[in-house]
mmCIF file of C-alpha atoms in Angstrom:
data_model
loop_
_atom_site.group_PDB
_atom_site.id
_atom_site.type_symbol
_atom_site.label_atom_id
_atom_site.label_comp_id
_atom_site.label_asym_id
_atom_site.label_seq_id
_atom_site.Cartn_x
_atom_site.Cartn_y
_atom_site.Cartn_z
ATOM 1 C CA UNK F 1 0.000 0.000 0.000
ATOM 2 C CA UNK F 2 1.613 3.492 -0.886
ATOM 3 C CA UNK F 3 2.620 5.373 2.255
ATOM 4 C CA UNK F 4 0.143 7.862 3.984
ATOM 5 C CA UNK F 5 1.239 11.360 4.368
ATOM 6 C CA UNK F 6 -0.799 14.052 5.995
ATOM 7 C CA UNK F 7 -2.260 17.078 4.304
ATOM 8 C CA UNK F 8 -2.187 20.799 4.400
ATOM 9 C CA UNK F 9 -4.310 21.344 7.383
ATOM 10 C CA UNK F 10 -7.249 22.886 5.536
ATOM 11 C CA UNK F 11 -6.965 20.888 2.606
ATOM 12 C CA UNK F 12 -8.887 18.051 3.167
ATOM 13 C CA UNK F 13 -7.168 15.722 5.697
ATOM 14 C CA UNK F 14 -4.893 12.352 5.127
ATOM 15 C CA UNK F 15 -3.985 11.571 1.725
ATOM 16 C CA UNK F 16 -2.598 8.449 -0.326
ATOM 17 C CA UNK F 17 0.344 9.490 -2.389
ATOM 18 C CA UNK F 18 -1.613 8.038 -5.568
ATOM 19 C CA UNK F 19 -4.288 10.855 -5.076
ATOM 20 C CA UNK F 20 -4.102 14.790 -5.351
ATOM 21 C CA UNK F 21 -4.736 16.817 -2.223
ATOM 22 C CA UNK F 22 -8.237 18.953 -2.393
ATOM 23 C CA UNK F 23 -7.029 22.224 -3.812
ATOM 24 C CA UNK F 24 -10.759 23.660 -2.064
ATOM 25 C CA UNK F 25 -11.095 25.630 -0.099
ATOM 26 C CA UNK F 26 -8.471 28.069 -1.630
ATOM 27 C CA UNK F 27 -9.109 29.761 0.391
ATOM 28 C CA UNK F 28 -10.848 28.503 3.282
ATOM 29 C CA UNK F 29 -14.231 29.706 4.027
ATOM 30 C CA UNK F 30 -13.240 31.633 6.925
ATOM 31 C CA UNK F 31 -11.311 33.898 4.753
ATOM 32 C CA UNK F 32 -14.021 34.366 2.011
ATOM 33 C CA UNK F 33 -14.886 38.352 1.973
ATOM 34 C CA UNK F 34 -17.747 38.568 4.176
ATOM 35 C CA UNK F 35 -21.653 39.291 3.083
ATOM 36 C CA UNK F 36 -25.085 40.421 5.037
ATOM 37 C CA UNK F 37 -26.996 37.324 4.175
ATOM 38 C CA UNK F 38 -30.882 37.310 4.089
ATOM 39 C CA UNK F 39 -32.840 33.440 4.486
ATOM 40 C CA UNK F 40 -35.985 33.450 2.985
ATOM 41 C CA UNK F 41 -37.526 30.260 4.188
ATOM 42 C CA UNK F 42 -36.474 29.575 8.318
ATOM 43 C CA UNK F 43 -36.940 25.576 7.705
ATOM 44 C CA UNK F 44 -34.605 22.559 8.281
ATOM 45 C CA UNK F 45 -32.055 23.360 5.322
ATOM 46 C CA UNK F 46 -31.845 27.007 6.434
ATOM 47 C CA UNK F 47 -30.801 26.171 10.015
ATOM 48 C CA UNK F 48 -28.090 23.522 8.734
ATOM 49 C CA UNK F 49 -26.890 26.593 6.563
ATOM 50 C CA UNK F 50 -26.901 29.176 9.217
ATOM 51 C CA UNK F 51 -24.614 26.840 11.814
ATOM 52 C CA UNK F 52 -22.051 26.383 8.822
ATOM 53 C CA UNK F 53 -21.738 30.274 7.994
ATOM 54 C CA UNK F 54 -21.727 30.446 12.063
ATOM 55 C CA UNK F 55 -18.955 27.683 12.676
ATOM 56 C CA UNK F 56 -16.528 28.252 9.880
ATOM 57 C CA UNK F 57 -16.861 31.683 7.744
ATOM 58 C CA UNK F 58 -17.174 35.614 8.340
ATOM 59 C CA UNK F 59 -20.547 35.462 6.887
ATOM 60 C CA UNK F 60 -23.455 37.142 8.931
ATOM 61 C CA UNK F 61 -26.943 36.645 8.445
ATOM 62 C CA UNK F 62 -28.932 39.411 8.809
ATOM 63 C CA UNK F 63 -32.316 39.482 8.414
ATOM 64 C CA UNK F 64 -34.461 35.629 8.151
ATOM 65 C CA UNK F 65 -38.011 35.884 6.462
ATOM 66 C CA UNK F 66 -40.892 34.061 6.743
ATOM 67 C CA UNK F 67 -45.160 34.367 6.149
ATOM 68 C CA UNK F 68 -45.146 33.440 9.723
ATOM 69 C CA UNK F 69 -43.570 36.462 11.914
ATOM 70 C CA UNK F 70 -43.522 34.377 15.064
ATOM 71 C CA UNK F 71 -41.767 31.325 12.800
ATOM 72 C CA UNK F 72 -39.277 33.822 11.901
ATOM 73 C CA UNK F 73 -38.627 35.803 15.341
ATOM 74 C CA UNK F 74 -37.867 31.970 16.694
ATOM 75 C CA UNK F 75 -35.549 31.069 14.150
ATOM 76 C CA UNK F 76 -33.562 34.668 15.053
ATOM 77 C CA UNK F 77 -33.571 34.200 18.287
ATOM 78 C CA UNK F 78 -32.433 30.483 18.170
ATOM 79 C CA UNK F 79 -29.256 31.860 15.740
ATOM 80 C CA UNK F 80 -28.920 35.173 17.014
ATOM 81 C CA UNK F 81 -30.091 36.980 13.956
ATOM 82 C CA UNK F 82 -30.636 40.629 14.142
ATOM 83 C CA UNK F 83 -33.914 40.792 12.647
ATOM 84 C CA UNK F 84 -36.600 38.726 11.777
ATOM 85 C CA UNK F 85 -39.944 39.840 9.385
ATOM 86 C CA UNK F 86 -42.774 38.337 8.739
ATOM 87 C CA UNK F 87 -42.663 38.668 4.679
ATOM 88 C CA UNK F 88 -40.318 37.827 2.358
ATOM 89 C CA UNK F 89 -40.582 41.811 0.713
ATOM 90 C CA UNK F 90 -39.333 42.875 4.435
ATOM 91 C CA UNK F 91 -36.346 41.108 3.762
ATOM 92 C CA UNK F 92 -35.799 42.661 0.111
ATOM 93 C CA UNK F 93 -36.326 45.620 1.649
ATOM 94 C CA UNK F 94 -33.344 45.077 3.995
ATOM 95 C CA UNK F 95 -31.055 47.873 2.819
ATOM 96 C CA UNK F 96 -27.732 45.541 4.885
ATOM 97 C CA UNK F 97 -28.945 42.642 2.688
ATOM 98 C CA UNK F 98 -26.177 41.756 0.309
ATOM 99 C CA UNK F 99 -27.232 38.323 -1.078
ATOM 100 C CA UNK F 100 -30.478 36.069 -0.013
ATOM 101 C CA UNK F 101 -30.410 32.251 0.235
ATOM 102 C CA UNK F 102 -33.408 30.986 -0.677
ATOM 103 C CA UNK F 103 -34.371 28.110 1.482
ATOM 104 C CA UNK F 104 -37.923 27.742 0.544
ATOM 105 C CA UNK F 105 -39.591 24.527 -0.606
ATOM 106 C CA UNK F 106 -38.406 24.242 -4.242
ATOM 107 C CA UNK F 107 -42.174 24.743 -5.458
ATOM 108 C CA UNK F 108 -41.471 28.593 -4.348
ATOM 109 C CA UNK F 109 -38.035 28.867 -5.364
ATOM 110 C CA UNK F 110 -38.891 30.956 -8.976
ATOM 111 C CA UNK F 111 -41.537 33.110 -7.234
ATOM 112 C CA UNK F 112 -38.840 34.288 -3.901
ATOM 113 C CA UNK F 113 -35.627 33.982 -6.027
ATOM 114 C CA UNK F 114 -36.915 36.486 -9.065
ATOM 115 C CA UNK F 115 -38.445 39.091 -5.976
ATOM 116 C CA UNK F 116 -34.366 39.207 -4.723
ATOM 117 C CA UNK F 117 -33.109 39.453 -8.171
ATOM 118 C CA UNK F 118 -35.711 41.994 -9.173
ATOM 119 C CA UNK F 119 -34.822 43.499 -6.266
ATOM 120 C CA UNK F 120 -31.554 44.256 -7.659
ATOM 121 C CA UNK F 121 -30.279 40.938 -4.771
ATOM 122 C CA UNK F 122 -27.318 38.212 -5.357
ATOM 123 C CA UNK F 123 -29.316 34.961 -4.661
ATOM 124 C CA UNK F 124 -28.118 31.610 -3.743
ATOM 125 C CA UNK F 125 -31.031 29.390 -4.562
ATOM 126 C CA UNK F 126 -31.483 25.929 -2.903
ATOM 127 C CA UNK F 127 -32.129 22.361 -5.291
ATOM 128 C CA UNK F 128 -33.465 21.865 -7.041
ATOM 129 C CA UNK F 129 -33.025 25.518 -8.615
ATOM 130 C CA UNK F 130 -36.831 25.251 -9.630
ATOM 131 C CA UNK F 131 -39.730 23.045 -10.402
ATOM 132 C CA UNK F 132 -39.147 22.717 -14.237
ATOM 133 C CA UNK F 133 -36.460 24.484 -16.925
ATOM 134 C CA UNK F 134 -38.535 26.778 -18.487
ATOM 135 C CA UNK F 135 -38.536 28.729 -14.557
ATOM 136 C CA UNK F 136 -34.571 28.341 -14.369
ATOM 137 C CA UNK F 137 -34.403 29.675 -18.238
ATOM 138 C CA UNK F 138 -36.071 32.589 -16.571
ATOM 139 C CA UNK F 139 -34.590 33.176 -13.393
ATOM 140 C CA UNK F 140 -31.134 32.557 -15.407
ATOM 141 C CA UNK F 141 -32.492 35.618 -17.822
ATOM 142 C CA UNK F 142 -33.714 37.661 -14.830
ATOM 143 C CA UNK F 143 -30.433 37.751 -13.151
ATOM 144 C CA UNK F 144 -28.380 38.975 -16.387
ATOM 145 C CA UNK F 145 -30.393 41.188 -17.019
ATOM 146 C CA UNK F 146 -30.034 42.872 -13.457
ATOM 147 C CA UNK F 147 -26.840 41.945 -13.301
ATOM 148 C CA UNK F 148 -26.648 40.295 -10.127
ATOM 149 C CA UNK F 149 -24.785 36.845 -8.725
ATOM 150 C CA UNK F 150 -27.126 33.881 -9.436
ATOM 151 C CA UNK F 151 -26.512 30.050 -8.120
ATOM 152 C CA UNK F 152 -27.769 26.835 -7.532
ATOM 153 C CA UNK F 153 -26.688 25.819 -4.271
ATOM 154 C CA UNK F 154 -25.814 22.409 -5.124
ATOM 155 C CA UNK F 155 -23.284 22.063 -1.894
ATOM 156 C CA UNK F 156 -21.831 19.077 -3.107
ATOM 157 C CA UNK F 157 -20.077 20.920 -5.734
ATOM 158 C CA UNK F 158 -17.794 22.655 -3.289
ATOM 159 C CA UNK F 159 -17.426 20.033 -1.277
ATOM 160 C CA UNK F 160 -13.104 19.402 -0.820
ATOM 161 C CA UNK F 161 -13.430 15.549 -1.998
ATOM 162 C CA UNK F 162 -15.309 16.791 -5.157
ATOM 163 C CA UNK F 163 -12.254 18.757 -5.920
ATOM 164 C CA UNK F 164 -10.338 15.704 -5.864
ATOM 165 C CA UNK F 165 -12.382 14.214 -8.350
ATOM 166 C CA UNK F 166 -12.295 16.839 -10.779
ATOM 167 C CA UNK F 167 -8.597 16.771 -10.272
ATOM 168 C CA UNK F 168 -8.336 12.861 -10.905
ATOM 169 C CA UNK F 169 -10.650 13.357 -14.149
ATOM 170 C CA UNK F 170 -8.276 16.594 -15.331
ATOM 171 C CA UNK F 171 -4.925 14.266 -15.036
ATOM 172 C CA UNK F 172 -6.485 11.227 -16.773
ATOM 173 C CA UNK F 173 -5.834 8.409 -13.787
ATOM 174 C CA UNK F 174 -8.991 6.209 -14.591
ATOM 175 C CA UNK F 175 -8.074 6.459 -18.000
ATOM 176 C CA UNK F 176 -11.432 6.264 -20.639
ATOM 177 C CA UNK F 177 -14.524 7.133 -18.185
ATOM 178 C CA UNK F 178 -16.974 4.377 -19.212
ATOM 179 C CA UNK F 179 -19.716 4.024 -16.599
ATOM 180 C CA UNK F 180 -20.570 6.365 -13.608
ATOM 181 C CA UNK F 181 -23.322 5.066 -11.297
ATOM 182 C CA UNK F 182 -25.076 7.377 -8.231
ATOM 183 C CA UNK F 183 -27.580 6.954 -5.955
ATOM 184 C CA UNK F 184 -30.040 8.343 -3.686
ATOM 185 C CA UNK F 185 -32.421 6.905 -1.770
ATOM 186 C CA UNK F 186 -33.808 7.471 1.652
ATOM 187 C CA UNK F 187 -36.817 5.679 3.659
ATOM 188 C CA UNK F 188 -39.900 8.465 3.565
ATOM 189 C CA UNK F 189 -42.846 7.138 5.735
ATOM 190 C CA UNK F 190 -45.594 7.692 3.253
ATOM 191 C CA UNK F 191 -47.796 10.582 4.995
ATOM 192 C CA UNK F 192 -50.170 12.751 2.106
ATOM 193 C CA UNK F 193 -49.006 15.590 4.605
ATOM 194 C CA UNK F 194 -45.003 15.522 3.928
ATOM 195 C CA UNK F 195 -43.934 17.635 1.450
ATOM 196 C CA UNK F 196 -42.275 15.124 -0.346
ATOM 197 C CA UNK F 197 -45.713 13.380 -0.896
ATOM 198 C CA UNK F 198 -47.903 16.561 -1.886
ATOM 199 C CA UNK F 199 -47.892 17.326 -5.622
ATOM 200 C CA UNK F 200 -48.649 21.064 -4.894
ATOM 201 C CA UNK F 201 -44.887 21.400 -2.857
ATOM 202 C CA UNK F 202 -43.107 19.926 -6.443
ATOM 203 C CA UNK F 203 -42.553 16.856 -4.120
ATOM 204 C CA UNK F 204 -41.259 13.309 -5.080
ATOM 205 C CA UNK F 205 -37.796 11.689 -4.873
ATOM 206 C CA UNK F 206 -36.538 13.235 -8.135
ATOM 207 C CA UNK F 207 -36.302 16.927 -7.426
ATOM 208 C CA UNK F 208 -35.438 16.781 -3.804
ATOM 209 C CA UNK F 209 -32.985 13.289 -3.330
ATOM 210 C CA UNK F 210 -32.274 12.565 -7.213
ATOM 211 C CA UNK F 211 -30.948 15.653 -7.997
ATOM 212 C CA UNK F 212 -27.785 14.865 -6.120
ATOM 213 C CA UNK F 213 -27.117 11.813 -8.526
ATOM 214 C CA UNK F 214 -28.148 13.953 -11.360
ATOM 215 C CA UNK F 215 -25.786 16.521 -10.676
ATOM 216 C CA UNK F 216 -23.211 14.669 -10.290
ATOM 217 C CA UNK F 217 -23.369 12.235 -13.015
ATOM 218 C CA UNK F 218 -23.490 15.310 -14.935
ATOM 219 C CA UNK F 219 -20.430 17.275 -13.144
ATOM 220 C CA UNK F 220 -18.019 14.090 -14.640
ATOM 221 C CA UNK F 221 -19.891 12.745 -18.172
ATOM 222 C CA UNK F 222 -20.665 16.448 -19.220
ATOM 223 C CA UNK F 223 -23.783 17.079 -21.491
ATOM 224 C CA UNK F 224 -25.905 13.909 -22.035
ATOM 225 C CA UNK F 225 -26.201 12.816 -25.856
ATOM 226 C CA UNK F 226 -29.090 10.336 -24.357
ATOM 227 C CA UNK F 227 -31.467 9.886 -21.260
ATOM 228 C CA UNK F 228 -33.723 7.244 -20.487
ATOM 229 C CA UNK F 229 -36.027 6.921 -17.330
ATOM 230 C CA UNK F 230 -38.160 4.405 -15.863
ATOM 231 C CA UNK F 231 -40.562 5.187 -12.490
ATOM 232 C CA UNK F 232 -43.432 4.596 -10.279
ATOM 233 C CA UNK F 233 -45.657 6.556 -8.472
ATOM 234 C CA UNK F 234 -46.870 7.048 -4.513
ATOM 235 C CA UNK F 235 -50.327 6.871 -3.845
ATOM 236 C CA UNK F 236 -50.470 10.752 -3.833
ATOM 237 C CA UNK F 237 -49.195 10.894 -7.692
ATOM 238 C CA UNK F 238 -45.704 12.224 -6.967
ATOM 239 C CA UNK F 239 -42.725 9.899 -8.459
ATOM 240 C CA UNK F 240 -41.719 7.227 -6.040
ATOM 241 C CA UNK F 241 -38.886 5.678 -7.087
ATOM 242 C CA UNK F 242 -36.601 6.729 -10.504
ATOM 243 C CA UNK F 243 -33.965 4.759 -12.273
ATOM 244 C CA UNK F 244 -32.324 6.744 -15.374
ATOM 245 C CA UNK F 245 -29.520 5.009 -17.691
ATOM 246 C CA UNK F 246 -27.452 8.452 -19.616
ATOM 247 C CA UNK F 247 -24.927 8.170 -22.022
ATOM 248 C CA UNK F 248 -22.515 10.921 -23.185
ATOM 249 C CA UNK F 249 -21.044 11.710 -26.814
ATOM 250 C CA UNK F 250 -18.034 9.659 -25.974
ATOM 251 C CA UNK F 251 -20.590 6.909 -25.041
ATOM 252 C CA UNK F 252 -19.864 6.500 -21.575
ATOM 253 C CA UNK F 253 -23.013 5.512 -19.630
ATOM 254 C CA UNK F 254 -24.245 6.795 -16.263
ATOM 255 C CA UNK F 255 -26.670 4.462 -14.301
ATOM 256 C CA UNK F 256 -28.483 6.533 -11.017
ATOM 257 C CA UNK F 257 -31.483 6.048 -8.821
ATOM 258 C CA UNK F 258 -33.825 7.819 -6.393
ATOM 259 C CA UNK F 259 -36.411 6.400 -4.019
ATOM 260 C CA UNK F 260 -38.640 7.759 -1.384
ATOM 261 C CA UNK F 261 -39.204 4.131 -0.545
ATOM 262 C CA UNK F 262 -36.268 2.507 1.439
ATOM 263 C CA UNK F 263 -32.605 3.277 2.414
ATOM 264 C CA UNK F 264 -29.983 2.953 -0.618
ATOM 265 C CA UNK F 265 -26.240 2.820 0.006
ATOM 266 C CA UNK F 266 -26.083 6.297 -1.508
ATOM 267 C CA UNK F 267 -22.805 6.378 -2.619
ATOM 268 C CA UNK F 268 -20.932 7.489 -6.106
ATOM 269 C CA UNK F 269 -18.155 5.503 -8.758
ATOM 270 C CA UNK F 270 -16.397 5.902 -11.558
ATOM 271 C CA UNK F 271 -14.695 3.381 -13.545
ATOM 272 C CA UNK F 272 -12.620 3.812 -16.185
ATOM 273 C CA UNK F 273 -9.963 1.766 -18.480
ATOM 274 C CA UNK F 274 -7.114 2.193 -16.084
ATOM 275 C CA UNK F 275 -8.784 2.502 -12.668
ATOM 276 C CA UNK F 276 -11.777 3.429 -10.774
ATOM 277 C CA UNK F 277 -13.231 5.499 -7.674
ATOM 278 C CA UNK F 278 -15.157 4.944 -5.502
ATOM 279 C CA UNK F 279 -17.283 7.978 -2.765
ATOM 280 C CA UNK F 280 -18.569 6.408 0.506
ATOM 281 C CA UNK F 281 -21.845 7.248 1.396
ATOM 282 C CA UNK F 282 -22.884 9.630 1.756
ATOM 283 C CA UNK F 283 -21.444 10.601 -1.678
ATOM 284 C CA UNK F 284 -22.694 13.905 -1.764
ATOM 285 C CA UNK F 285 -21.409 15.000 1.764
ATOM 286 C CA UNK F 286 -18.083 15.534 2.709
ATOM 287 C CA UNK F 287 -17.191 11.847 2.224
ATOM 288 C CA UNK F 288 -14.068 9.431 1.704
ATOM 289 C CA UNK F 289 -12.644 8.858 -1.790
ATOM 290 C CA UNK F 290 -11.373 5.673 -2.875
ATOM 291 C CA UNK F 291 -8.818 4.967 -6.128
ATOM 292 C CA UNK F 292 -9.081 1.322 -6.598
ATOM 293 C CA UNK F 293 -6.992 -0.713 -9.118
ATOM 294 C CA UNK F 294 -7.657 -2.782 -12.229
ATOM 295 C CA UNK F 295 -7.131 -6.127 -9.864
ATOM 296 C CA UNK F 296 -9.060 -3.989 -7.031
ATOM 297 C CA UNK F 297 -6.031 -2.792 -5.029
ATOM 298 C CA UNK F 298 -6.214 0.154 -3.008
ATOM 299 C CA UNK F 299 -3.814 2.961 -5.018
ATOM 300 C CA UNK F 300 -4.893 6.124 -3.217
ATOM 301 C CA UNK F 301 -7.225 7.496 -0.219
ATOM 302 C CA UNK F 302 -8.916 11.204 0.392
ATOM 303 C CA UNK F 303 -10.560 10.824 4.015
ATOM 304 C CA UNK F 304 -12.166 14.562 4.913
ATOM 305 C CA UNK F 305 -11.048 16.676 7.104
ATOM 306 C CA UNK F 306 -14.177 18.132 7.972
ATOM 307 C CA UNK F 307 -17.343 16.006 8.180
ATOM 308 C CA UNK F 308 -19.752 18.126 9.434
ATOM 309 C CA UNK F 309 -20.810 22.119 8.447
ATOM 310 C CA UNK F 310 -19.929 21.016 4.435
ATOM 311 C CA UNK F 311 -22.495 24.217 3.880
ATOM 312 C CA UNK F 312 -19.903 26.790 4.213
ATOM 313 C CA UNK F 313 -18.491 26.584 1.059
ATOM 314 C CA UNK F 314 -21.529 26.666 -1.055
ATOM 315 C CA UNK F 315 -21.513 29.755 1.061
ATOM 316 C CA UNK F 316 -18.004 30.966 0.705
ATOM 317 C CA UNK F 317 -17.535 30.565 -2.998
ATOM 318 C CA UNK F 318 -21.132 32.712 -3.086
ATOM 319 C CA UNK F 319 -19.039 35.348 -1.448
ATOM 320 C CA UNK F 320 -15.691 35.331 -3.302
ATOM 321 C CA UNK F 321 -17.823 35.660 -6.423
ATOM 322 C CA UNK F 322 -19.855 38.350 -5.398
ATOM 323 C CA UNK F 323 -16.442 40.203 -3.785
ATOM 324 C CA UNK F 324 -14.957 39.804 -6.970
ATOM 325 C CA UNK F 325 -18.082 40.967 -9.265
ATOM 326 C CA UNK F 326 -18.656 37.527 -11.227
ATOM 327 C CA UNK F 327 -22.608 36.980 -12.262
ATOM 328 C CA UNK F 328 -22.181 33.208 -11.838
ATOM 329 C CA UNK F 329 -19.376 30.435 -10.313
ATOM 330 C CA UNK F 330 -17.209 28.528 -12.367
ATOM 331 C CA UNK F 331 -17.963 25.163 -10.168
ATOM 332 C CA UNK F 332 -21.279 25.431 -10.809
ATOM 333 C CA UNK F 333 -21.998 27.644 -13.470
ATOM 334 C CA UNK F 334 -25.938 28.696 -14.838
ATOM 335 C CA UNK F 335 -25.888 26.980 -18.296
ATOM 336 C CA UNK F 336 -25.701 23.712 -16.561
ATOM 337 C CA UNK F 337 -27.602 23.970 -13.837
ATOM 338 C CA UNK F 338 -29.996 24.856 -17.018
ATOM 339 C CA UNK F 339 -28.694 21.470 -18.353
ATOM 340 C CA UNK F 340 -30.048 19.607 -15.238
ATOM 341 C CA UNK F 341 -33.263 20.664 -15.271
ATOM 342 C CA UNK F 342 -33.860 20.059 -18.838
ATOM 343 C CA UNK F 343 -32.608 16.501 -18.113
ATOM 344 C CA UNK F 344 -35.003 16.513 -14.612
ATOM 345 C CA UNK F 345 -38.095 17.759 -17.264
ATOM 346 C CA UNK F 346 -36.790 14.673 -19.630
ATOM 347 C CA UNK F 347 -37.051 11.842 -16.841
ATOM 348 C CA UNK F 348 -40.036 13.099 -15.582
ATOM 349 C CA UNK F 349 -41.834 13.232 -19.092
ATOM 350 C CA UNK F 350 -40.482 9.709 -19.310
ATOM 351 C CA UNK F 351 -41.261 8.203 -15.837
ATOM 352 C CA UNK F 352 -45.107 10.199 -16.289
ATOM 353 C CA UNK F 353 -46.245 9.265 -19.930
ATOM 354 C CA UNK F 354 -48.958 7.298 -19.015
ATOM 355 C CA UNK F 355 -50.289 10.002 -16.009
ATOM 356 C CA UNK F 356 -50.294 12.871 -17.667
ATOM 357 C CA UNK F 357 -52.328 14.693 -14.936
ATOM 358 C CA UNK F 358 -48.622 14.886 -13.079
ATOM 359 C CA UNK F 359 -46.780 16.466 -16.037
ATOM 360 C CA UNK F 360 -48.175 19.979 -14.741
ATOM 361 C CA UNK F 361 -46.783 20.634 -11.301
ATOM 362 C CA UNK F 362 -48.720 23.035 -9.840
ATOM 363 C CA UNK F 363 -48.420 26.793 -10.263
#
């Protein structure tokens, strides 16, 4: 086995000499310029995203916005937020309000994220980025034209052991990528009440668990030259379960799956001519990276630094971007997140044929 050394502190933890060191965060999040953040949406995702910016960045939130003033004076007080409002135009209004993270259910994300950007706000919009393309072609449009920072906040893509798999595809060490596989799949007891079950919230495992497969599949294969999609439905008419086989125009193939109905290992590979890796679950947290050999030996190891917090550098890159005047990030730049959702609109359209009263999400 080649020898273990130990990484630059911030740089993702003990390495294999076989594998490149995270180059992310460069630099770390603590040293990203720091913004007035605004939350629209004082829920579950929001509070995981508030402790990151609190634990490891410079980043203050500012004001947090809800319909429900008493919702949002509870979520202050539990993160010591200066102020709290009881509408989303409150927090537009904010004149310390650099950029809003919009934390909503993803069936409001168009409606809050085009109020910021028409409010002349940088926005970091939770996934999915919307309910369907034609909103994200919009949004996309929206922000240009204002001129303002727009991004999915697909954390994953800023996550340190992502880095090293970008860096492993860059130098060629699998050799000829030929099948990537993902999945995502998490138990969901079946209540009509969840939001994953109501058809009115966008829910259903693609947008909300198989975008993370999506995405990622998509961050190493590039555009897809092909997509094909098989599915079920839950007795409330949302998709259930999703399996989707994509192939690229080198024709390498990428197999990936979401369910709502039971617990998948949820973890990532990539195999290639010369080698393959391999992401623990959960793949699209900060997780360990595996290079395995032709005659599956172990050739290199990436075990994260950092397990917990991962939201800070969604958060930071926001920032350096905005600091440094770019409209969009490099990591995860607008034309594909664009890309995605045309695919997302694709599967669904396959995976629905036959119910075609759940090709119209509600508006």
């Amino acid at each position: 086995m080649p020898q273990i050394r130990q990484a630059d502190g911030h740089a993702g933890g003990t390495t294999l000499m076989a594998l490149p060191a995270p180059r992310t965060p460069s630099p770390p999040p603590r040293e990203a310029p720091g913004l007035h953040w605004g939350v629209i949406g004082p829920g579950r995702i929001a509070a995981s995203f508030v402790q990151a910016l609190r634990a490891h960045t410079e980043q203050r939130v500012v004001p947090v916005g809800s319909r429900d003033a008493e919702r949002a004076r509870a979520f202050a007080d539990r993160f010591g937020i200066p102020s709290a409002y009881g509408s989303y135009a409150e927090v537009l209004d904010d004149a310390w309000v650099d950029i809003v993270y919009i934390a909503s259910p993803h069936s409001e994300h168009y409606t809050h994220a085009l109020m910021a950007i028409e409010a002349g706000k940088h926005v970091l919009v939770e996934k999915a980025f919307t309910r369907d393309a034609g909103e994200a072609e919009q949004l996309i449009e929206a922000a240009h034209k204002q001129g303002v920072f727009c991004m999915e906040a697909m954390w994953t893509r800023f996550l340190p052991h992502m880095d090293v798999v970008r860096q492993v595809l860059d130098l060629g060490l699998l050799g000829e990528v030929r099948t990537v596989t993902a999945d995502h799949g998490q138990f969901m007891s079946p209540d009509k009440d969840h939001r994953l079950f109501a058809p009115e919230l966008a829910g259903g495992a693609l947008l909300d668990l198989g975008v993370y497969p999506v995405s990622f599949v998509a961050m190493v294969l590039g555009p897809f030259a092909s997509l094909a999609a098989v599915g079920d439905m839950t007795h409330t008419g949302v998709d259930g379960q999703v399996s989707v086989v994509v192939t690229n125009a080198a024709g390498a193939h990428g197999v990936l799956n979401t369910t709502l109905h039971g617990r998948t290992p949820t973890t990532a590979s990539i195999s290639g001519t010369r080698a393959r890796l391999e992401i623990e679950g959960d793949f699209y947290t900060p997780s360990t990276v595996r290079l395995i050999g032709r005659t599956n030996e172990l050739l290199g190891l990436v075990v994260p630094a950092q397990r917990k917090g991962g939201l800070c550098y969604e958060a930071a890159e926001a920032a350096r971007c905005v600091a440094a005047g770019k409209l969009e990030s490099e990591l995860m730049p607008l034309d594909e997140t664009l890309r995605i959702m045309r695919a997302l609109d694709q599967i669904r359209s396959d995976i629905l044929r036959d119910v075609p009263e759940c090709l119209s999400l509600p508006r």
